[in-house]
Coordinates of C-alpha atoms in Angstrom, one line a residue:
X68 CA 11.7 -18.8 14.4
X69 CA 13.6 -15.4 13.2
X70 CA 10.0 -14.0 12.4
X71 CA 8.5 -14.4 15.5
X72 CA 11.8 -12.9 17.3
X73 CA 10.6 -9.5 16.5
X74 CA 7.7 -9.8 18.1
X75 CA 9.6 -10.6 21.3
X76 CA 11.7 -7.7 20.9
X77 CA 9.0 -5.0 20.6
X78 CA 6.2 -6.8 22.7
X79 CA 4.6 -3.7 23.6
X80 CA 3.9 -2.0 20.2
X81 CA 5.7 -0.4 17.1
X82 CA 8.9 0.9 16.9
X83 CA 9.7 4.1 18.8
X84 CA 11.0 6.9 16.6
X85 CA 14.1 7.1 18.8
X86 CA 17.6 6.2 17.6
X87 CA 18.4 4.8 21.3
X88 CA 15.4 2.4 20.5
X89 CA 17.3 0.7 17.5
X90 CA 20.5 0.7 19.7
X91 CA 18.6 -1.4 22.4
X92 CA 17.3 -3.7 19.9
X93 CA 20.6 -4.3 18.5
X94 CA 22.2 -5.0 22.0
X95 CA 19.6 -7.5 22.6
X96 CA 19.7 -9.3 19.3
X97 CA 23.6 -9.5 19.4
X98 CA 23.5 -11.1 23.0
X99 CA 20.9 -13.6 21.6
X100 CA 22.6 -14.4 18.2
X101 CA 26.0 -12.9 18.2
X102 CA 27.2 -10.2 15.5
X103 CA 26.2 -12.6 12.8
X104 CA 24.0 -12.6 9.8
X105 CA 21.1 -14.2 12.0
X106 CA 21.0 -11.3 14.3
X107 CA 21.1 -8.8 10.9
X108 CA 18.4 -10.9 9.1
X109 CA 16.2 -10.5 12.6
X110 CA 16.7 -6.9 12.7
X111 CA 16.1 -6.6 9.0
X112 CA 12.6 -8.4 9.0
X113 CA 11.6 -6.5 12.1
X114 CA 12.1 -3.1 10.5
X115 CA 10.7 -4.1 7.0
X116 CA 7.6 -5.6 9.1
X117 CA 7.3 -2.1 10.6
X118 CA 7.7 -0.2 7.2
X119 CA 4.1 0.1 6.1
X120 CA 2.6 1.6 9.0
X121 CA 5.7 3.1 11.0
X122 CA 8.0 4.8 8.4
X123 CA 9.1 7.2 11.0
X124 CA 10.2 4.6 13.4
X125 CA 12.3 2.6 11.0
X126 CA 13.6 6.0 9.5
X127 CA 15.0 6.6 13.0
X128 CA 16.4 3.2 13.3
X129 CA 18.2 3.2 9.9
X130 CA 21.5 4.8 10.8
X131 CA 21.8 2.1 13.4
X132 CA 21.0 -0.6 11.1
X133 CA 23.7 0.9 8.7
X134 CA 26.2 0.9 11.1
X135 CA 25.4 -2.4 12.5
X136 CA 24.2 -4.6 9.7
X137 CA 27.1 -6.7 8.0
X138 CA 25.0 -8.0 5.2
X139 CA 25.3 -5.7 1.9
X140 CA 22.1 -7.3 0.2
X141 CA 19.9 -6.7 3.2
X142 CA 21.1 -3.2 3.6
X143 CA 20.6 -2.4 -0.1
X144 CA 16.9 -3.8 0.3
X145 CA 16.0 -1.9 3.2
X146 CA 17.5 1.3 1.6
X147 CA 15.4 0.7 -1.5
X148 CA 12.2 0.0 0.7
X149 CA 12.7 3.4 2.4
X150 CA 13.3 5.1 -0.7
X151 CA 10.2 3.8 -2.2
X152 CA 8.0 4.4 0.7
X153 CA 9.1 8.3 1.3
X154 CA 7.8 8.9 -2.3
X155 CA 4.3 7.2 -1.1
X156 CA 3.8 9.5 1.9
X157 CA 0.9 11.9 2.3
X158 CA 1.2 15.1 0.4
X159 CA 3.3 13.4 -2.2
X160 CA 2.1 13.4 -5.7
X161 CA 0.7 9.6 -6.5
X162 CA 2.6 7.9 -9.0
X163 CA 1.3 8.5 -12.4
X164 CA -0.2 5.7 -14.6
X165 CA -1.8 5.0 -17.7
X166 CA -3.8 1.9 -17.9
X167 CA -7.1 0.3 -20.4
X168 CA -10.3 0.4 -19.2
X169 CA -12.7 -2.6 -19.8
X170 CA -13.6 -0.9 -23.2
X171 CA -10.1 -1.0 -24.1
X172 CA -9.6 2.9 -23.7
X173 CA -6.3 4.0 -22.2
X174 CA -7.1 6.0 -19.1
X175 CA -4.5 8.0 -16.9
X176 CA -4.5 9.1 -13.3
X177 CA -4.3 12.7 -14.4
X178 CA -7.5 12.4 -16.2
X179 CA -9.1 12.8 -12.8
X180 CA -7.4 16.0 -11.4
X181 CA -10.0 18.1 -9.6
X182 CA -11.5 15.2 -8.4
X183 CA -10.8 13.2 -5.2
X184 CA -9.6 9.5 -6.4
X185 CA -10.7 6.3 -4.1
X186 CA -8.0 4.0 -5.5
X187 CA -8.6 0.3 -5.1
X188 CA -6.2 -2.6 -6.2
X189 CA -7.9 -5.8 -6.2
X190 CA -8.3 -9.2 -8.2
X191 CA -10.7 -11.6 -9.3
X192 CA -8.9 -14.4 -7.6
X193 CA -8.8 -12.6 -4.5
X194 CA -11.9 -13.8 -2.1
X195 CA -11.4 -10.6 0.4
X196 CA -11.3 -8.3 -2.7
X197 CA -14.8 -10.1 -4.1
X198 CA -16.2 -9.7 -0.7
X199 CA -15.8 -5.8 -0.8
X200 CA -17.9 -5.5 -4.2
X201 CA -21.1 -5.1 -2.5
X202 CA -19.9 -2.1 -0.4
X203 CA -18.0 -0.7 -3.1
X204 CA -21.1 -0.3 -4.9
X205 CA -22.9 1.2 -2.2
X206 CA -20.1 3.6 -1.7
X207 CA -20.1 4.4 -5.3
X208 CA -24.1 4.9 -5.2
X209 CA -23.7 7.0 -1.9
X210 CA -20.8 9.5 -3.6
X211 CA -22.5 9.3 -7.2
X212 CA -23.0 13.0 -8.7
X213 CA -20.1 14.4 -6.4
X214 CA -16.5 15.2 -7.1
X215 CA -15.3 11.9 -6.2
X216 CA -14.2 9.0 -8.5
X217 CA -13.7 5.3 -7.6
X218 CA -10.9 3.9 -9.8
X219 CA -10.4 0.1 -9.4
X220 CA -7.1 -1.6 -10.8
X221 CA -7.6 -5.5 -11.2
X222 CA -3.9 -7.0 -10.9
X223 CA -2.5 -10.1 -12.6
X224 CA -5.9 -10.9 -14.1
X225 CA -6.7 -12.6 -17.3
X226 CA -8.8 -10.1 -19.4
X227 CA -11.4 -12.6 -20.4
X228 CA -12.3 -13.6 -16.3
X229 CA -11.9 -9.7 -15.4
X230 CA -14.6 -8.8 -18.0
X231 CA -16.9 -11.6 -17.1
X232 CA -16.7 -10.6 -13.3
X233 CA -17.4 -6.9 -14.4
X234 CA -20.3 -7.9 -15.9
X235 CA -21.8 -10.5 -13.7
X236 CA -21.4 -8.0 -10.6
X237 CA -22.3 -4.9 -12.7
X238 CA -19.2 -3.3 -11.8
X239 CA -19.6 -0.7 -14.6
X240 CA -22.8 0.4 -14.1
X241 CA -22.1 3.2 -11.3
X242 CA -19.5 5.3 -12.9
X243 CA -16.7 3.3 -11.4
X244 CA -13.7 3.4 -13.6
X245 CA -12.5 -0.2 -14.0
X246 CA -8.8 -0.8 -15.2
X247 CA -6.7 -3.8 -15.5
X248 CA -3.0 -3.8 -14.6
X249 CA -1.7 -7.2 -16.6
X250 CA 1.5 -7.1 -14.5
X251 CA 3.0 -5.6 -11.1
X252 CA 4.3 -2.5 -12.4
X253 CA 1.5 0.1 -11.3
X254 CA 0.8 -1.9 -7.9
X255 CA 4.7 -2.3 -7.0
X256 CA 4.8 1.7 -7.8
X257 CA 2.3 1.9 -4.8
X258 CA 4.0 -0.6 -2.9
X259 CA 1.0 -2.8 -2.9
X260 CA 1.7 -5.8 -0.7
X261 CA -1.8 -7.1 0.0
X262 CA -5.1 -7.2 -1.4
X263 CA -7.4 -5.4 -1.4
X264 CA -5.6 -2.1 -0.9
X265 CA -7.1 1.2 -0.6
X266 CA -5.7 4.5 -1.3
X267 CA -7.2 8.2 -1.1
X268 CA -5.8 11.0 -3.2
X269 CA -6.8 14.6 -3.3
X270 CA -7.9 16.7 -6.0
X271 CA -4.3 17.8 -7.0
X272 CA -3.4 14.1 -7.6
X273 CA -1.7 14.1 -4.0
X274 CA -1.4 11.1 -1.6
X275 CA -4.1 11.8 1.4
X276 CA -4.0 8.2 3.0
X277 CA -1.8 5.2 2.0
X278 CA -4.3 3.0 3.8
X279 CA -7.8 4.2 3.3
X280 CA -10.6 2.4 4.8
X281 CA -12.0 -0.6 3.2
X282 CA -15.5 0.2 1.6
X283 CA -17.0 -2.1 4.3
X284 CA -15.5 0.0 6.9
X285 CA -18.8 2.2 6.5
X286 CA -18.7 5.6 8.2
X287 CA -15.3 5.3 8.5
X288 CA -14.7 5.6 4.8
X289 CA -17.5 7.9 4.1
X290 CA -16.0 10.5 6.6
X291 CA -12.5 10.0 4.9
X292 CA -13.8 10.9 1.5
X293 CA -16.0 13.8 2.9
X294 CA -13.2 15.3 4.6
X295 CA -10.9 14.9 1.2
X296 CA -13.9 16.6 -0.6
X297 CA -13.8 19.5 2.0
X298 CA -10.2 20.5 1.2

């Protein structure tokens, strides 16, 4: 019920970047629930749902949330989410990492400075991820020999299964960089909450797109990479 309630509060689209909007939402929720934890939880869910695509709107609402919310755990969680996401905005340096590739060699993000990076978080256990593999291969072929590197990070995969899928799908034959993250440390640093997730980094290792088009998006993905290459 509380999850659906957010859709009732904002039936016309995303949260506006206007502090008055948050005050209006709190007035509506207080009238429905009273000034209690149910109200605070409903607004917290609404704001966290908006976060991935509407940081500006949530930032504008945060002072009202801080003043009205009575649950310290919710306040601490939302504050941490905002802090993490501010570090992932376009123009910020992408979080560094060093992971082992399919040959057991350490590979760092800094190894690719000077090149555009198309970063993919996926898993062999993820059906939508597997569906993107043919389009990923086509994208790598299309940009072969250019200053772009395709970095795929398999998350929470057993090494044996990961290696088997890489071999079966011939995912190392096109110059794609195949890495494995045995835990959630790297995807958490990138605020990955769904799979597959794609980001586009510029030549200086700065975030260009936090939600880059999927390989299967075709011309939209090619255009995003081409624009990054021209910068």
